[in-house]
Coordinates of N, CA and C in Angstrom, one line a residue:
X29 N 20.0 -11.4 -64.1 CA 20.1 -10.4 -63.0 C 18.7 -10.2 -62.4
X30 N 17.5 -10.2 -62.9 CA 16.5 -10.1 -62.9 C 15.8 -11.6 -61.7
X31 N 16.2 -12.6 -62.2 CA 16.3 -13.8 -61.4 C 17.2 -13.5 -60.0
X32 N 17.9 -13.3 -60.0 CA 18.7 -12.4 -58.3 C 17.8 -11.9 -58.0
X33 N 17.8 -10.7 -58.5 CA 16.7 -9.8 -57.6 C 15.5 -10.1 -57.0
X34 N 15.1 -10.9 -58.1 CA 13.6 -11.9 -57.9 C 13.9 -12.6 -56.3
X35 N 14.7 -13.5 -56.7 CA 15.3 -14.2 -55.2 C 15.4 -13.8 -54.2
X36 N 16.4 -12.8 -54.5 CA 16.7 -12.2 -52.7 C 15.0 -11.6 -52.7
X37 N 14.8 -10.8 -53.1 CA 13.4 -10.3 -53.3 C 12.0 -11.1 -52.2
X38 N 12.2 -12.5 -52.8 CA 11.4 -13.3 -52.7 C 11.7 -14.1 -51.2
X39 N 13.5 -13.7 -50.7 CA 13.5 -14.6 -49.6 C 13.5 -13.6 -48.6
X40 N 13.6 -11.9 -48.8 CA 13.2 -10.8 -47.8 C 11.8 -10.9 -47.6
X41 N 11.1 -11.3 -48.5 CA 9.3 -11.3 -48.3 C 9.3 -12.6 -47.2
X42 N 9.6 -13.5 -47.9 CA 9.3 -14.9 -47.1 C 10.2 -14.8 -45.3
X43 N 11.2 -13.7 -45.3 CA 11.4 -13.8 -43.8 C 10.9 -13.3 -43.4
X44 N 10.3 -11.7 -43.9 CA 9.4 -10.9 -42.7 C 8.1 -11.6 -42.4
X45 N 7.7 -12.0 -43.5 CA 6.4 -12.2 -43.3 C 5.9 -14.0 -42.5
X46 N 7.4 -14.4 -42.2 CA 7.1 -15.3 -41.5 C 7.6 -15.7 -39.9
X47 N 7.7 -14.0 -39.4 CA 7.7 -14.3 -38.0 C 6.9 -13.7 -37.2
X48 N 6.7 -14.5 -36.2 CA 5.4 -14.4 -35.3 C 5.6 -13.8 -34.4
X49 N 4.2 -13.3 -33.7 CA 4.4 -12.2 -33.2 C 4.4 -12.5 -32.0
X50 N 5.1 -12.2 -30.7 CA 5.0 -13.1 -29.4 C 3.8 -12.9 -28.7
X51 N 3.2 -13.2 -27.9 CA 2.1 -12.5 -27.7 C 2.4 -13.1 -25.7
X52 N 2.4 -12.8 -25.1 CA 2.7 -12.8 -23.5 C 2.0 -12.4 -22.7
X53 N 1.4 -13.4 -22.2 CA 0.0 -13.7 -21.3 C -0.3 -13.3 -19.9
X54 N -0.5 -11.4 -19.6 CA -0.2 -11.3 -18.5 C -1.2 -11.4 -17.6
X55 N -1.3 -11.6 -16.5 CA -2.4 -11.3 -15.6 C -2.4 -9.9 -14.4
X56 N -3.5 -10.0 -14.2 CA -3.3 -8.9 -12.6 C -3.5 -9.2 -11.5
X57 N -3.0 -9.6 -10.2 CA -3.1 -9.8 -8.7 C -4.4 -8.1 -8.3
X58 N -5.0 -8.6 -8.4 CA -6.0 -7.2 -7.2 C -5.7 -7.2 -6.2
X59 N -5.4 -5.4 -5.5 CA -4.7 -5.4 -4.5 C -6.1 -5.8 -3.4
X60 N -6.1 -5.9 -2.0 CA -7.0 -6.0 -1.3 C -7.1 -5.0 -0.2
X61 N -8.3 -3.8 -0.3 CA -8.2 -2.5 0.8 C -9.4 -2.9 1.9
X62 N -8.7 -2.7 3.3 CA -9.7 -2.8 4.2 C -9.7 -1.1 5.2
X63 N -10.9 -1.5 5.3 CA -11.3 0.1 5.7 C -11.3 0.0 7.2
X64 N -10.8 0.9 8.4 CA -11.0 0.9 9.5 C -11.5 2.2 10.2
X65 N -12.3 2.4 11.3 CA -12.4 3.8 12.0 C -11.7 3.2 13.4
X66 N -11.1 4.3 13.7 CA -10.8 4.5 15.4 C -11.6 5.5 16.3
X67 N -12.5 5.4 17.6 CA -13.0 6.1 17.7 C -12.0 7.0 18.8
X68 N -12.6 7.9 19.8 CA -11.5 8.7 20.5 C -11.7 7.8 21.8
X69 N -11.8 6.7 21.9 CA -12.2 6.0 23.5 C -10.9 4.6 22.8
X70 N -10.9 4.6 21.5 CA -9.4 2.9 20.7 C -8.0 4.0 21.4
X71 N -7.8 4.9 21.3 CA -6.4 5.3 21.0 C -5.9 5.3 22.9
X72 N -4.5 5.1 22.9 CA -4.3 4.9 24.2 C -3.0 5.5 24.3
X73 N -3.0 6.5 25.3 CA -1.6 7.3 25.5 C -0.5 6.4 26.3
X74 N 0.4 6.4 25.8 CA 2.1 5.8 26.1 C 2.9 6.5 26.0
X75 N 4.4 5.8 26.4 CA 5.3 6.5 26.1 C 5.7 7.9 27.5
X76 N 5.1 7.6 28.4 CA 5.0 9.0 29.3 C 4.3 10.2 28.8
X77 N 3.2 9.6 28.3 CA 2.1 10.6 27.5 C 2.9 11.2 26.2
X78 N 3.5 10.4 25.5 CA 4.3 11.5 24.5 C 3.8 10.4 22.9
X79 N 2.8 9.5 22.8 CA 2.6 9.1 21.8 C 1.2 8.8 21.9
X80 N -0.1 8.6 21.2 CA -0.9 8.3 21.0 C -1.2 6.5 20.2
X81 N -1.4 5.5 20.6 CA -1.5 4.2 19.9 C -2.8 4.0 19.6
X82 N -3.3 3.6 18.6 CA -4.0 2.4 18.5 C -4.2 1.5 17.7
X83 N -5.2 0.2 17.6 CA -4.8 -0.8 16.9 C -5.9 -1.5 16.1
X84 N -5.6 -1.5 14.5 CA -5.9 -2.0 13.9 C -6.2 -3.6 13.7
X85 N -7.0 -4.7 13.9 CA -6.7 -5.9 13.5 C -6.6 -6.4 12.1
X86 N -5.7 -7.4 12.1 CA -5.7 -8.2 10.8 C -6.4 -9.4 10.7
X87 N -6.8 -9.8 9.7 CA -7.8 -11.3 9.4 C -6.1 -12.2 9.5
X88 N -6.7 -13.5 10.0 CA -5.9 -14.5 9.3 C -5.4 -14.9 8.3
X89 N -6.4 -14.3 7.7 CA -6.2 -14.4 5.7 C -5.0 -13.4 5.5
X90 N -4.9 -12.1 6.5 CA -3.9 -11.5 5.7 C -2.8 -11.5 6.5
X91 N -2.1 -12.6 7.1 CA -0.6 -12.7 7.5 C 0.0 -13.5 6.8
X92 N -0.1 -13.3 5.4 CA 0.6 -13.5 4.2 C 1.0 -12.3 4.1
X93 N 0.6 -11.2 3.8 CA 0.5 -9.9 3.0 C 1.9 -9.6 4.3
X94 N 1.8 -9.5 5.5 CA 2.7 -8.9 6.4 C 4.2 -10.2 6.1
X95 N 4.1 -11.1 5.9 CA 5.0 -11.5 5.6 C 6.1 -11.4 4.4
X96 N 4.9 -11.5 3.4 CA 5.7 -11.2 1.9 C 5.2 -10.4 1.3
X97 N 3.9 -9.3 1.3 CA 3.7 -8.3 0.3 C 3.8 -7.3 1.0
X98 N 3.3 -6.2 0.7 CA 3.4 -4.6 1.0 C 2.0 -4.3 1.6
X99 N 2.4 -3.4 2.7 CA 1.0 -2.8 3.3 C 1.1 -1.5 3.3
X100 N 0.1 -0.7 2.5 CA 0.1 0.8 2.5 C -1.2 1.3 3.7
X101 N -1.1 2.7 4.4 CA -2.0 3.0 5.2 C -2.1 4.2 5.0
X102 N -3.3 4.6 5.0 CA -4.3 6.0 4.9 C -4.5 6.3 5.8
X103 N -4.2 7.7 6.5 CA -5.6 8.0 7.3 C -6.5 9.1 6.6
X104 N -7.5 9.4 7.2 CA -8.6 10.4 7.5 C -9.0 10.7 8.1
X105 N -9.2 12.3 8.5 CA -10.0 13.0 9.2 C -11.6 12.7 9.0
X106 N -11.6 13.0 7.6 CA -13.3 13.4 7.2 C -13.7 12.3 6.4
X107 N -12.9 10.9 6.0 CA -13.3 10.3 5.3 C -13.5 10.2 3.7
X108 N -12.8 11.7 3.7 CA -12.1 12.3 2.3 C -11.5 12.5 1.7
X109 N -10.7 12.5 2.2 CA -9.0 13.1 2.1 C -8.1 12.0 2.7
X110 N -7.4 11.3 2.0 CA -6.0 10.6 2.4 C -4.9 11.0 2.7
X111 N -3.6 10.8 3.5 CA -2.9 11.2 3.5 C -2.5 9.7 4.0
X112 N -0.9 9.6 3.2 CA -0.2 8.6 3.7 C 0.7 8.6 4.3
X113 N 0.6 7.2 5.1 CA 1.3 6.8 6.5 C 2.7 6.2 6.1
X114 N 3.8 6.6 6.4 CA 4.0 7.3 7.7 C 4.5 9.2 6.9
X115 N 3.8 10.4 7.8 CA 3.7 11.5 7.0 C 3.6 12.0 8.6
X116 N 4.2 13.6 8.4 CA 4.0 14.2 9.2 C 3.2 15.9 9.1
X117 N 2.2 16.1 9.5 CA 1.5 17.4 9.6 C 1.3 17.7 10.5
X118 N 1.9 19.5 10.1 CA 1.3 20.4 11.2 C 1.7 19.7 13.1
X119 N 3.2 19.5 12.9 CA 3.7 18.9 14.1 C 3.8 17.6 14.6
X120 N 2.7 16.8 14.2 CA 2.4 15.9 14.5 C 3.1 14.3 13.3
X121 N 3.5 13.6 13.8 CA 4.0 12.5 13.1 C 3.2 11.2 13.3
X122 N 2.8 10.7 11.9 CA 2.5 9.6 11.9 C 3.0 8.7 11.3
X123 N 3.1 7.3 12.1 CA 3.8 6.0 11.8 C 3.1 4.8 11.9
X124 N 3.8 4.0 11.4 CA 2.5 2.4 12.0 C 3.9 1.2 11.5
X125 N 3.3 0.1 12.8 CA 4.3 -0.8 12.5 C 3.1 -2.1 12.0
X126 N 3.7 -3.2 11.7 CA 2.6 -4.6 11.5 C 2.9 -5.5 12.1
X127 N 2.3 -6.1 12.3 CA 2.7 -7.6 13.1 C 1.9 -8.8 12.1
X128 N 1.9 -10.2 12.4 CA 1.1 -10.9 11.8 C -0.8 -10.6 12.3
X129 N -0.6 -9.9 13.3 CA -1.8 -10.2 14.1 C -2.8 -8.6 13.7
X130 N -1.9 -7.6 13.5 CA -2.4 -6.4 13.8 C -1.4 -5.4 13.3
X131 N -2.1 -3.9 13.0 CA -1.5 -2.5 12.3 C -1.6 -1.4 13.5
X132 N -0.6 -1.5 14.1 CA -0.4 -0.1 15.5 C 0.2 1.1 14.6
X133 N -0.8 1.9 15.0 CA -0.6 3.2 14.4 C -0.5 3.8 15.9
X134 N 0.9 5.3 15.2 CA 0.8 6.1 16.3 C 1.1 7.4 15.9
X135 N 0.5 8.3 16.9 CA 0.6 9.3 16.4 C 1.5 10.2 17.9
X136 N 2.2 11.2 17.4 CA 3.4 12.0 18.5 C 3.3 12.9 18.0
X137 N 3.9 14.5 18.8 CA 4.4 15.3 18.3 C 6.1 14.8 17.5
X138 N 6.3 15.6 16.2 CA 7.4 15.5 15.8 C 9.1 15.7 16.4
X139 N 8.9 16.4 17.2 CA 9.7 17.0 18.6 C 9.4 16.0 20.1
X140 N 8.9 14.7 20.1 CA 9.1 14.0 20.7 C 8.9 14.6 22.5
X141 N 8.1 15.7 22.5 CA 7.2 16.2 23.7 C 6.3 15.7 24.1
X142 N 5.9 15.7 25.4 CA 4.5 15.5 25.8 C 3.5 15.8 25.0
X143 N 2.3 15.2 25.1 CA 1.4 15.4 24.3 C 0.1 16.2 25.5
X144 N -0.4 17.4 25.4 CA -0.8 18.4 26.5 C -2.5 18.3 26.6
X145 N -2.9 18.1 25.3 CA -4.4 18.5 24.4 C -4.7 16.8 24.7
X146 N -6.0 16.8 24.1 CA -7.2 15.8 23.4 C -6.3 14.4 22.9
X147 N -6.7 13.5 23.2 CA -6.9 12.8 21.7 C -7.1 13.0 20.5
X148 N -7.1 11.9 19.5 CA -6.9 12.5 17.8 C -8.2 12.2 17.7
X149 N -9.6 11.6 18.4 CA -10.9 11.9 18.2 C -11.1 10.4 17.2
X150 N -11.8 10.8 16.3 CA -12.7 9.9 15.3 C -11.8 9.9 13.9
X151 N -10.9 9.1 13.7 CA -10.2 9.0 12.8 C -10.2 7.6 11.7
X152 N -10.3 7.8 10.2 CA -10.8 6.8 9.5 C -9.4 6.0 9.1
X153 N -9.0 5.1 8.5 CA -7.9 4.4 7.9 C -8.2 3.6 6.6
X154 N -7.1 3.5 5.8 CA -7.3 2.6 4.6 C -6.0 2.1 4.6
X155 N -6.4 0.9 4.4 CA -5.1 -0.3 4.5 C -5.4 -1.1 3.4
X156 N -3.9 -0.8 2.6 CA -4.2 -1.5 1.2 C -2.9 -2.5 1.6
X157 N -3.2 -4.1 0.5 CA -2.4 -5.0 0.9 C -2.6 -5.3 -0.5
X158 N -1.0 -5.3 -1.0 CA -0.1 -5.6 -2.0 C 0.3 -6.6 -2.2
X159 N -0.6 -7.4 -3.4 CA 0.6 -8.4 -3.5 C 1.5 -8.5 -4.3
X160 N 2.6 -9.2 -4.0 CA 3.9 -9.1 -4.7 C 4.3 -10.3 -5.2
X161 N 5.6 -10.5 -6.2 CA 5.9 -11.9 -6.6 C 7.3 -11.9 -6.3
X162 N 8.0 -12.8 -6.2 CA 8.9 -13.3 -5.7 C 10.0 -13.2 -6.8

């Protein structure tokens, strides 16, 4: 009986202790952020004065990222504070589309009215580019 126990004993030790542990080799893609300002002379009224545009360029390097990865966008007032695009405050709606070439950001009232006041002045951006896997 003792010889059993022993055995099974002996072949529970010899399974745990003989499997391996997987170990799975990951890596990280770094996203890539490029930083932009718009001054109050970039932005250009359209739309029958009811939207404000302007336009960001892209490198050549990054019309991969508009094709297959993800593009997030910041703005800022003060260079401090983010807020992400597309978001709306205090009336005003921001959006932005991409192309291979360039990031048009625009800014409107939310209610799709004339725009009466200023320009949006000196405005900073962060444009982060995601990459993704397939």
């Amino acid at each position: 009986m003792k010889r059993i126990l022993f055995l099974i004993a002996g072949v529970i030790i010899l399974g745990v202790t003989s499997c391996q542990k997987d170990v799975n080799n990951y890596y990280t893609v770094t996203n890539k952020t490029i930083y932009a300002e718009r001054s109050g002379s970039q932005w250009t009224l359209v739309d029958d004065g009811k939207t404000f545009v302007s336009t960001i360029p892209l490198y050549e390097t990054d019309n991969f990222y508009n094709d297959y990865d993800g593009i997030l966008v910041y703005i800022s007032y003060d260079n401090k504070i983010w807020e992400q695009i597309p978001h709306t405050y205090l009336g005003i709606a921001y959006s932005f589309d991409t192309s291979n070439s360039d990031i048009e950001v625009r800014m409107q009232y939310s209610d799709y009215t004339q725009i009466t006041g200023g320009g949006p002045g000196r405005v900073y951006f962060k444009i982060v580019l995601i990459p993704s896997e397939e």
